[in-house]
Amino acid sequence: MSEFELRIGHLYPDVLNLYGDTGNVICLRQRLERRGIRAEVRGLGMGEVLHPDDFDLLFIGGGQDFEQDVLLQDAARNKREAILRAIDEEKVLLAICGGYQILGNYYKTWDGHELEYIGALDLYTVGKKERMIGNYMFTCDALKEEGTPYHIVGFENHSGMTYLGEKVAPLGHVVKGNGNNGEDGTEGAHYKNVFCSYSHGPMLPKNPRFADLLIAKALERKYGRDVLGEMPPLDDTLEIRAHRYMEKRLGG
Ligand code: GLN
């Protein structure tokens, strides 16, 4: 084991875990440990108070409208302040689908419920009756190399249409599928070291370069240098083959 360590906080692991979203945390742990970097993973459920100093990286997965409603009070009371501080201090945060929506200002569900969210990011969500479902693909702006886009492949299933305010950038642009709202071609959100996406699948094992981007940023923030860049790359032969297969299927 090396001297490096990342502490991962998994918010609401029991409530927000659609389409294998927990696989993202497993993937982060695996990719760290394969490099000899210690990974400490802790779940924070309902009633548990989040202390941002305890974590280097936070993850929050997706849920249905019902679950998002159930945990709202707890999020406001026990997690909100800490999430705002973590974001401000440039900690890495990955949020998927329902977890992504919760970081925004509000969600008006298709059947008329208005849920006030934690307002950590300048965005809001409005539900529509027909769900947006299917395998999809989008470019990831943070991984563009010499003009060549990196395609993220994933699976979306949401009723919520998310609209970004001026303070956040999209994570990328839709090549195939709906993304944020099926209207403006954007997908996900990016603000400081917060990365949000509608991509289930789970997202990180299907897109290993994106997984490493999050790890690299968290290590850089903690140790003040490009720790990952000093290490040999992992053998991602199988992951890359699976990624290319989906990329081709989706027209990339
Ligand atoms: N409840 C949200 C929606 O339907 C999120 C769903 C999800 O996380 N897949 O829009």
PDB file of C-alpha atoms and ligand atoms in Angstrom:
ATOM      1  CA  MET A   1       0.000   0.000   0.000  1.00  0.00           C
ATOM      2  CA  SER A   2       1.166   3.526  -0.776  1.00  0.00           C
ATOM      3  CA  GLU A   3       0.930   6.517   1.560  1.00  0.00           C
ATOM      4  CA  PHE A   4      -2.200   7.722  -0.252  1.00  0.00           C
ATOM      5  CA  GLU A   5      -5.783   7.323   0.866  1.00  0.00           C
ATOM      6  CA  LEU A   6      -9.219   8.542  -0.209  1.00  0.00           C
ATOM      7  CA  ARG A   7     -12.228   8.549   2.123  1.00  0.00           C
ATOM      8  CA  ILE A   8     -15.468   8.088   0.221  1.00  0.00           C
ATOM      9  CA  GLY A   9     -18.841   9.062   1.677  1.00  0.00           C
ATOM     10  CA  HIS A  10     -21.837   7.328   0.113  1.00  0.00           C
ATOM     11  CA  LEU A  11     -25.024   9.277   0.839  1.00  0.00           C
ATOM     12  CA  TYR A  12     -28.254   7.303   1.339  1.00  0.00           C
ATOM     13  CA  PRO A  13     -26.862   3.981   0.046  1.00  0.00           C
ATOM     14  CA  ASP A  14     -30.018   2.117   1.102  1.00  0.00           C
ATOM     15  CA  VAL A  15     -32.549   4.558  -0.393  1.00  0.00           C
ATOM     16  CA  LEU A  16     -30.842   5.932  -3.508  1.00  0.00           C
ATOM     17  CA  ASN A  17     -29.504   2.990  -5.483  1.00  0.00           C
ATOM     18  CA  LEU A  18     -31.251   2.622  -8.828  1.00  0.00           C
ATOM     19  CA  TYR A  19     -29.889   0.476 -11.657  1.00  0.00           C
ATOM     20  CA  GLY A  20     -26.766  -0.479  -9.750  1.00  0.00           C
ATOM     21  CA  ASP A  21     -25.627   3.045  -8.844  1.00  0.00           C
ATOM     22  CA  THR A  22     -23.685   1.591  -5.911  1.00  0.00           C
ATOM     23  CA  GLY A  23     -21.438   0.059  -8.572  1.00  0.00           C
ATOM     24  CA  ASN A  24     -19.877   3.523  -8.852  1.00  0.00           C
ATOM     25  CA  VAL A  25     -18.569   3.286  -5.303  1.00  0.00           C
ATOM     26  CA  ILE A  26     -17.350  -0.281  -5.867  1.00  0.00           C
ATOM     27  CA  CYS A  27     -15.576   0.900  -9.016  1.00  0.00           C
ATOM     28  CA  LEU A  28     -13.853   3.797  -7.214  1.00  0.00           C
ATOM     29  CA  ARG A  29     -12.687   1.484  -4.446  1.00  0.00           C
ATOM     30  CA  GLN A  30     -11.404  -1.118  -6.918  1.00  0.00           C
ATOM     31  CA  ARG A  31      -9.526   1.402  -9.040  1.00  0.00           C
ATOM     32  CA  LEU A  32      -7.908   2.892  -5.928  1.00  0.00           C
ATOM     33  CA  GLU A  33      -6.939  -0.433  -4.380  1.00  0.00           C
ATOM     34  CA  ARG A  34      -5.549  -1.810  -7.640  1.00  0.00           C
ATOM     35  CA  ARG A  35      -3.118   1.125  -7.478  1.00  0.00           C
ATOM     36  CA  GLY A  36      -2.219   0.513  -3.843  1.00  0.00           C
ATOM     37  CA  ILE A  37      -4.219   3.551  -2.663  1.00  0.00           C
ATOM     38  CA  ARG A  38      -6.260   2.957   0.476  1.00  0.00           C
ATOM     39  CA  ALA A  39     -10.005   3.440   0.097  1.00  0.00           C
ATOM     40  CA  GLU A  40     -12.289   3.916   3.056  1.00  0.00           C
ATOM     41  CA  VAL A  41     -15.978   3.793   2.185  1.00  0.00           C
ATOM     42  CA  ARG A  42     -18.697   4.861   4.615  1.00  0.00           C
ATOM     43  CA  GLY A  43     -22.424   4.988   3.986  1.00  0.00           C
ATOM     44  CA  LEU A  44     -24.463   7.817   5.496  1.00  0.00           C
ATOM     45  CA  GLY A  45     -28.142   7.012   5.750  1.00  0.00           C
ATOM     46  CA  MET A  46     -31.175   8.768   7.185  1.00  0.00           C
ATOM     47  CA  GLY A  47     -30.542  10.393  10.544  1.00  0.00           C
ATOM     48  CA  GLU A  48     -26.764  10.439  10.175  1.00  0.00           C
ATOM     49  CA  VAL A  49     -25.078  13.818  10.187  1.00  0.00           C
ATOM     50  CA  LEU A  50     -22.583  14.465   7.390  1.00  0.00           C
ATOM     51  CA  HIS A  51     -19.273  16.058   8.434  1.00  0.00           C
ATOM     52  CA  PRO A  52     -17.435  17.155   5.293  1.00  0.00           C
ATOM     53  CA  ASP A  53     -14.020  16.942   6.981  1.00  0.00           C
ATOM     54  CA  ASP A  54     -14.490  13.161   7.217  1.00  0.00           C
ATOM     55  CA  PHE A  55     -14.506  12.679   3.436  1.00  0.00           C
ATOM     56  CA  ASP A  56     -12.484  13.435   0.317  1.00  0.00           C
ATOM     57  CA  LEU A  57     -15.142  12.347  -2.164  1.00  0.00           C
ATOM     58  CA  LEU A  58     -18.924  12.094  -1.941  1.00  0.00           C
ATOM     59  CA  PHE A  59     -21.347  10.028  -3.973  1.00  0.00           C
ATOM     60  CA  ILE A  60     -25.123  10.189  -4.202  1.00  0.00           C
ATOM     61  CA  GLY A  61     -27.165   7.886  -6.443  1.00  0.00           C
ATOM     62  CA  GLY A  62     -30.603   7.936  -8.017  1.00  0.00           C
ATOM     63  CA  GLY A  63     -34.033   7.185  -6.626  1.00  0.00           C
ATOM     64  CA  GLN A  64     -37.658   7.439  -7.529  1.00  0.00           C
ATOM     65  CA  ASP A  65     -39.786  10.503  -6.804  1.00  0.00           C
ATOM     66  CA  PHE A  66     -41.137   8.737  -3.703  1.00  0.00           C
ATOM     67  CA  GLU A  67     -37.707   8.124  -2.165  1.00  0.00           C
ATOM     68  CA  GLN A  68     -36.563  11.627  -2.991  1.00  0.00           C
ATOM     69  CA  ASP A  69     -39.578  12.965  -1.097  1.00  0.00           C
ATOM     70  CA  VAL A  70     -38.963  10.693   1.905  1.00  0.00           C
ATOM     71  CA  LEU A  71     -35.416  11.862   2.495  1.00  0.00           C
ATOM     72  CA  LEU A  72     -35.929  15.586   1.900  1.00  0.00           C
ATOM     73  CA  GLN A  73     -36.237  16.594   5.537  1.00  0.00           C
ATOM     74  CA  ASP A  74     -33.228  14.557   6.512  1.00  0.00           C
ATOM     75  CA  ALA A  75     -31.182  16.057   3.667  1.00  0.00           C
ATOM     76  CA  ALA A  76     -32.096  19.576   4.771  1.00  0.00           C
ATOM     77  CA  ARG A  77     -31.380  18.881   8.439  1.00  0.00           C
ATOM     78  CA  ASN A  78     -28.394  16.529   8.398  1.00  0.00           C
ATOM     79  CA  LYS A  79     -26.571  16.889   5.101  1.00  0.00           C
ATOM     80  CA  ARG A  80     -27.272  20.240   3.411  1.00  0.00           C
ATOM     81  CA  GLU A  81     -24.772  22.510   5.222  1.00  0.00           C
ATOM     82  CA  ALA A  82     -22.013  19.944   4.861  1.00  0.00           C
ATOM     83  CA  ILE A  83     -22.694  19.439   1.155  1.00  0.00           C
ATOM     84  CA  LEU A  84     -22.552  23.203   0.560  1.00  0.00           C
ATOM     85  CA  ARG A  85     -19.230  23.406   2.395  1.00  0.00           C
ATOM     86  CA  ALA A  86     -17.786  20.376   0.613  1.00  0.00           C
ATOM     87  CA  ILE A  87     -18.670  21.921  -2.746  1.00  0.00           C
ATOM     88  CA  ASP A  88     -17.207  25.255  -1.745  1.00  0.00           C
ATOM     89  CA  GLU A  89     -13.986  23.554  -0.636  1.00  0.00           C
ATOM     90  CA  GLU A  90     -13.758  21.877  -4.051  1.00  0.00           C
ATOM     91  CA  LYS A  91     -14.279  18.340  -2.783  1.00  0.00           C
ATOM     92  CA  VAL A  92     -15.235  15.873  -5.483  1.00  0.00           C
ATOM     93  CA  LEU A  93     -18.913  14.985  -5.602  1.00  0.00           C
ATOM     94  CA  LEU A  94     -20.611  12.666  -8.075  1.00  0.00           C
ATOM     95  CA  ALA A  95     -24.423  12.762  -8.188  1.00  0.00           C
ATOM     96  CA  ILE A  96     -26.607  10.573 -10.383  1.00  0.00           C
ATOM     97  CA  CYS A  97     -30.177  11.219 -11.550  1.00  0.00           C
ATOM     98  CA  GLY A  98     -32.353  11.599  -8.403  1.00  0.00           C
ATOM     99  CA  GLY A  99     -29.237  12.585  -6.420  1.00  0.00           C
ATOM    100  CA  TYR A 100     -28.454  15.156  -9.106  1.00  0.00           C
ATOM    101  CA  GLN A 101     -31.959  16.609  -8.901  1.00  0.00           C
ATOM    102  CA  ILE A 102     -31.707  16.880  -5.098  1.00  0.00           C
ATOM    103  CA  LEU A 103     -28.652  19.152  -5.388  1.00  0.00           C
ATOM    104  CA  GLY A 104     -30.764  21.667  -7.335  1.00  0.00           C
ATOM    105  CA  ASN A 105     -33.330  24.214  -6.162  1.00  0.00           C
ATOM    106  CA  TYR A 106     -36.584  22.341  -6.625  1.00  0.00           C
ATOM    107  CA  TYR A 107     -38.426  19.547  -8.419  1.00  0.00           C
ATOM    108  CA  LYS A 108     -41.998  19.898  -9.644  1.00  0.00           C
ATOM    109  CA  THR A 109     -43.149  16.332 -10.245  1.00  0.00           C
ATOM    110  CA  TRP A 110     -45.370  15.527 -13.225  1.00  0.00           C
ATOM    111  CA  ASP A 111     -48.312  14.882 -10.844  1.00  0.00           C
ATOM    112  CA  GLY A 112     -48.122  18.269  -9.170  1.00  0.00           C
ATOM    113  CA  HIS A 113     -45.887  17.806  -6.110  1.00  0.00           C
ATOM    114  CA  GLU A 114     -43.436  20.576  -5.455  1.00  0.00           C
ATOM    115  CA  LEU A 115     -40.311  19.449  -3.635  1.00  0.00           C
ATOM    116  CA  GLU A 116     -37.912  22.060  -2.392  1.00  0.00           C
ATOM    117  CA  TYR A 117     -34.381  20.743  -2.712  1.00  0.00           C
ATOM    118  CA  ILE A 118     -31.115  21.740  -1.078  1.00  0.00           C
ATOM    119  CA  GLY A 119     -30.143  24.480  -3.542  1.00  0.00           C
ATOM    120  CA  ALA A 120     -26.473  23.566  -3.730  1.00  0.00           C
ATOM    121  CA  LEU A 121     -26.434  24.057  -7.509  1.00  0.00           C
ATOM    122  CA  ASP A 122     -28.102  26.605  -9.779  1.00  0.00           C
ATOM    123  CA  LEU A 123     -30.591  24.256 -11.479  1.00  0.00           C
ATOM    124  CA  TYR A 124     -34.158  22.992 -11.212  1.00  0.00           C
ATOM    125  CA  THR A 125     -36.216  20.052 -12.441  1.00  0.00           C
ATOM    126  CA  VAL A 126     -39.737  19.738 -13.820  1.00  0.00           C
ATOM    127  CA  GLY A 127     -41.344  16.325 -14.343  1.00  0.00           C
ATOM    128  CA  LYS A 128     -43.202  15.207 -17.445  1.00  0.00           C
ATOM    129  CA  LYS A 129     -45.528  12.274 -17.795  1.00  0.00           C
ATOM    130  CA  GLU A 130     -43.645  10.378 -20.497  1.00  0.00           C
ATOM    131  CA  ARG A 131     -40.398   9.114 -19.050  1.00  0.00           C
ATOM    132  CA  MET A 132     -37.081   9.433 -20.859  1.00  0.00           C
ATOM    133  CA  ILE A 133     -35.741   5.892 -20.985  1.00  0.00           C
ATOM    134  CA  GLY A 134     -32.948   4.104 -22.789  1.00  0.00           C
ATOM    135  CA  ASN A 135     -29.279   3.631 -23.439  1.00  0.00           C
ATOM    136  CA  TYR A 136     -27.761   6.979 -24.322  1.00  0.00           C
ATOM    137  CA  MET A 137     -24.467   8.687 -25.013  1.00  0.00           C
ATOM    138  CA  PHE A 138     -23.007  12.144 -24.532  1.00  0.00           C
ATOM    139  CA  THR A 139     -19.709  13.963 -24.863  1.00  0.00           C
ATOM    140  CA  CYS A 140     -17.874  14.806 -21.664  1.00  0.00           C
ATOM    141  CA  ASP A 141     -16.431  18.318 -21.925  1.00  0.00           C
ATOM    142  CA  ALA A 142     -13.966  17.762 -19.062  1.00  0.00           C
ATOM    143  CA  LEU A 143     -12.343  14.879 -20.990  1.00  0.00           C
ATOM    144  CA  LYS A 144     -11.986  16.482 -24.408  1.00  0.00           C
ATOM    145  CA  GLU A 145      -8.517  15.795 -25.790  1.00  0.00           C
ATOM    146  CA  GLU A 146      -7.166  17.873 -28.677  1.00  0.00           C
ATOM    147  CA  GLY A 147     -10.671  18.416 -29.933  1.00  0.00           C
ATOM    148  CA  THR A 148     -11.580  14.706 -29.761  1.00  0.00           C
ATOM    149  CA  PRO A 149     -14.579  14.173 -27.480  1.00  0.00           C
ATOM    150  CA  TYR A 150     -14.749  11.386 -24.903  1.00  0.00           C
ATOM    151  CA  HIS A 151     -18.151   9.733 -25.093  1.00  0.00           C
ATOM    152  CA  ILE A 152     -19.842   8.668 -21.894  1.00  0.00           C
ATOM    153  CA  VAL A 153     -22.219   5.748 -22.397  1.00  0.00           C
ATOM    154  CA  GLY A 154     -24.997   5.068 -19.914  1.00  0.00           C
ATOM    155  CA  PHE A 155     -28.634   4.317 -19.262  1.00  0.00           C
ATOM    156  CA  GLU A 156     -31.211   6.993 -18.460  1.00  0.00           C
ATOM    157  CA  ASN A 157     -34.669   6.585 -16.950  1.00  0.00           C
ATOM    158  CA  HIS A 158     -36.243   9.751 -15.616  1.00  0.00           C
ATOM    159  CA  SER A 159     -39.357  11.833 -15.690  1.00  0.00           C
ATOM    160  CA  GLY A 160     -37.578  14.966 -14.502  1.00  0.00           C
ATOM    161  CA  MET A 161     -36.383  17.517 -17.035  1.00  0.00           C
ATOM    162  CA  THR A 162     -33.484  19.483 -15.572  1.00  0.00           C
ATOM    163  CA  TYR A 163     -32.632  23.034 -16.601  1.00  0.00           C
ATOM    164  CA  LEU A 164     -29.297  24.623 -15.752  1.00  0.00           C
ATOM    165  CA  GLY A 165     -28.863  28.180 -14.505  1.00  0.00           C
ATOM    166  CA  GLU A 166     -25.993  30.405 -15.565  1.00  0.00           C
ATOM    167  CA  LYS A 167     -23.681  29.374 -12.737  1.00  0.00           C
ATOM    168  CA  VAL A 168     -23.315  25.731 -13.779  1.00  0.00           C
ATOM    169  CA  ALA A 169     -21.990  24.237 -17.003  1.00  0.00           C
ATOM    170  CA  PRO A 170     -23.353  21.066 -18.560  1.00  0.00           C
ATOM    171  CA  LEU A 171     -21.232  17.950 -18.099  1.00  0.00           C
ATOM    172  CA  GLY A 172     -21.511  17.450 -21.843  1.00  0.00           C
ATOM    173  CA  HIS A 173     -23.790  17.291 -24.868  1.00  0.00           C
ATOM    174  CA  VAL A 174     -26.123  14.534 -25.968  1.00  0.00           C
ATOM    175  CA  VAL A 175     -25.152  12.447 -28.985  1.00  0.00           C
ATOM    176  CA  LYS A 176     -27.973   9.930 -28.598  1.00  0.00           C
ATOM    177  CA  GLY A 177     -30.864  10.052 -26.095  1.00  0.00           C
ATOM    178  CA  ASN A 178     -32.388  12.828 -23.981  1.00  0.00           C
ATOM    179  CA  GLY A 179     -29.945  13.956 -21.293  1.00  0.00           C
ATOM    180  CA  ASN A 180     -31.061  16.811 -19.040  1.00  0.00           C
ATOM    181  CA  ASN A 181     -34.412  17.554 -20.631  1.00  0.00           C
ATOM    182  CA  GLY A 182     -34.631  16.230 -24.197  1.00  0.00           C
ATOM    183  CA  GLU A 183     -34.759  19.820 -25.456  1.00  0.00           C
ATOM    184  CA  ASP A 184     -31.531  21.782 -25.248  1.00  0.00           C
ATOM    185  CA  GLY A 185     -29.004  19.006 -25.969  1.00  0.00           C
ATOM    186  CA  THR A 186     -27.248  19.322 -22.617  1.00  0.00           C
ATOM    187  CA  GLU A 187     -26.499  16.478 -20.238  1.00  0.00           C
ATOM    188  CA  GLY A 188     -25.566  16.661 -16.573  1.00  0.00           C
ATOM    189  CA  ALA A 189     -23.940  19.488 -14.698  1.00  0.00           C
ATOM    190  CA  HIS A 190     -20.417  20.531 -13.758  1.00  0.00           C
ATOM    191  CA  TYR A 191     -19.558  23.085 -11.090  1.00  0.00           C
ATOM    192  CA  LYS A 192     -16.158  23.245  -9.348  1.00  0.00           C
ATOM    193  CA  ASN A 193     -15.495  19.543  -8.572  1.00  0.00           C
ATOM    194  CA  VAL A 194     -19.157  18.535  -8.646  1.00  0.00           C
ATOM    195  CA  PHE A 195     -20.137  16.228 -11.492  1.00  0.00           C
ATOM    196  CA  CYS A 196     -23.791  15.348 -12.066  1.00  0.00           C
ATOM    197  CA  SER A 197     -25.364  13.063 -14.635  1.00  0.00           C
ATOM    198  CA  TYR A 198     -28.509  11.153 -15.503  1.00  0.00           C
ATOM    199  CA  SER A 199     -26.290   8.198 -16.344  1.00  0.00           C
ATOM    200  CA  HIS A 200     -27.049   4.940 -14.551  1.00  0.00           C
ATOM    201  CA  GLY A 201     -25.454   1.752 -15.661  1.00  0.00           C
ATOM    202  CA  PRO A 202     -23.557   2.218 -13.341  1.00  0.00           C
ATOM    203  CA  MET A 203     -21.700   5.130 -14.857  1.00  0.00           C
ATOM    204  CA  LEU A 204     -18.100   4.713 -13.675  1.00  0.00           C
ATOM    205  CA  PRO A 205     -17.343   1.064 -14.571  1.00  0.00           C
ATOM    206  CA  LYS A 206     -18.719   1.731 -18.056  1.00  0.00           C
ATOM    207  CA  ASN A 207     -16.579   4.851 -18.495  1.00  0.00           C
ATOM    208  CA  PRO A 208     -13.206   4.198 -16.844  1.00  0.00           C
ATOM    209  CA  ARG A 209     -11.597   7.439 -17.993  1.00  0.00           C
ATOM    210  CA  PHE A 210     -14.310   9.394 -16.237  1.00  0.00           C
ATOM    211  CA  ALA A 211     -13.806   7.311 -13.083  1.00  0.00           C
ATOM    212  CA  ASP A 212     -10.113   8.207 -13.151  1.00  0.00           C
ATOM    213  CA  LEU A 213     -10.897  11.880 -13.677  1.00  0.00           C
ATOM    214  CA  LEU A 214     -12.766  11.909 -10.352  1.00  0.00           C
ATOM    215  CA  ILE A 215     -10.000   9.978  -8.576  1.00  0.00           C
ATOM    216  CA  ALA A 216      -7.307  12.245 -10.042  1.00  0.00           C
ATOM    217  CA  LYS A 217      -9.147  15.379  -8.926  1.00  0.00           C
ATOM    218  CA  ALA A 218      -9.729  14.078  -5.406  1.00  0.00           C
ATOM    219  CA  LEU A 219      -6.067  13.059  -5.016  1.00  0.00           C
ATOM    220  CA  GLU A 220      -4.815  16.320  -6.480  1.00  0.00           C
ATOM    221  CA  ARG A 221      -6.969  18.323  -4.123  1.00  0.00           C
ATOM    222  CA  LYS A 222      -5.805  16.321  -1.110  1.00  0.00           C
ATOM    223  CA  TYR A 223      -2.080  15.953  -1.865  1.00  0.00           C
ATOM    224  CA  GLY A 224      -1.468  19.048  -3.992  1.00  0.00           C
ATOM    225  CA  ARG A 225      -0.029  17.156  -6.940  1.00  0.00           C
ATOM    226  CA  ASP A 226      -0.990  14.858  -9.801  1.00  0.00           C
ATOM    227  CA  VAL A 227      -0.666  11.588  -7.844  1.00  0.00           C
ATOM    228  CA  LEU A 228      -2.492   9.518 -10.461  1.00  0.00           C
ATOM    229  CA  GLY A 229      -0.279  10.871 -13.242  1.00  0.00           C
ATOM    230  CA  GLU A 230       2.759   9.485 -11.380  1.00  0.00           C
ATOM    231  CA  MET A 231       1.330   5.948 -11.467  1.00  0.00           C
ATOM    232  CA  PRO A 232       1.207   3.506 -14.397  1.00  0.00           C
ATOM    233  CA  PRO A 233      -2.245   3.238 -15.994  1.00  0.00           C
ATOM    234  CA  LEU A 234      -4.461   0.277 -15.088  1.00  0.00           C
ATOM    235  CA  ASP A 235      -5.099  -2.490 -17.588  1.00  0.00           C
ATOM    236  CA  ASP A 236      -8.567  -1.496 -18.817  1.00  0.00           C
ATOM    237  CA  THR A 237      -8.662  -3.791 -21.847  1.00  0.00           C
ATOM    238  CA  LEU A 238     -12.060  -5.286 -20.990  1.00  0.00           C
ATOM    239  CA  GLU A 239     -13.589  -2.000 -19.859  1.00  0.00           C
ATOM    240  CA  ILE A 240     -12.435  -0.251 -23.017  1.00  0.00           C
ATOM    241  CA  ARG A 241     -13.795  -3.071 -25.189  1.00  0.00           C
ATOM    242  CA  ALA A 242     -17.212  -2.834 -23.510  1.00  0.00           C
ATOM    243  CA  HIS A 243     -17.156   0.955 -23.792  1.00  0.00           C
ATOM    244  CA  ARG A 244     -16.308   0.859 -27.507  1.00  0.00           C
ATOM    245  CA  TYR A 245     -19.039  -1.690 -28.149  1.00  0.00           C
ATOM    246  CA  MET A 246     -21.706   0.577 -26.656  1.00  0.00           C
ATOM    247  CA  GLU A 247     -20.209   3.646 -28.300  1.00  0.00           C
ATOM    248  CA  LYS A 248     -20.522   1.969 -31.685  1.00  0.00           C
ATOM    249  CA  ARG A 249     -24.042   0.751 -30.964  1.00  0.00           C
ATOM    250  CA  LEU A 250     -25.087   4.275 -30.107  1.00  0.00           C
ATOM    251  CA  GLY A 251     -23.577   5.734 -33.252  1.00  0.00           C
ATOM    252  CA  GLY A 252     -20.327   7.255 -31.983  1.00  0.00           C
TER     253      GLY A 252
HETATM  254  N1  GLN B   1     -37.241  10.498  -9.668  1.00  0.00           N
HETATM  255  C1  GLN B   1     -36.526  11.033 -10.727  1.00  0.00           C
HETATM  256  C2  GLN B   1     -37.213  11.064 -12.061  1.00  0.00           C
HETATM  257  O1  GLN B   1     -37.980  10.177 -12.406  1.00  0.00           O
HETATM  258  C3  GLN B   1     -35.190  10.341 -10.793  1.00  0.00           C
HETATM  259  C4  GLN B   1     -35.215   8.939 -11.340  1.00  0.00           C
HETATM  260  C5  GLN B   1     -33.887   8.266 -11.258  1.00  0.00           C
HETATM  261  O2  GLN B   1     -33.068   8.516 -10.370  1.00  0.00           O
HETATM  262  N2  GLN B   1     -33.668   7.330 -12.188  1.00  0.00           N
HETATM  263  O3  GLN B   1     -36.977  12.015 -12.764  1.00  0.00           O
END
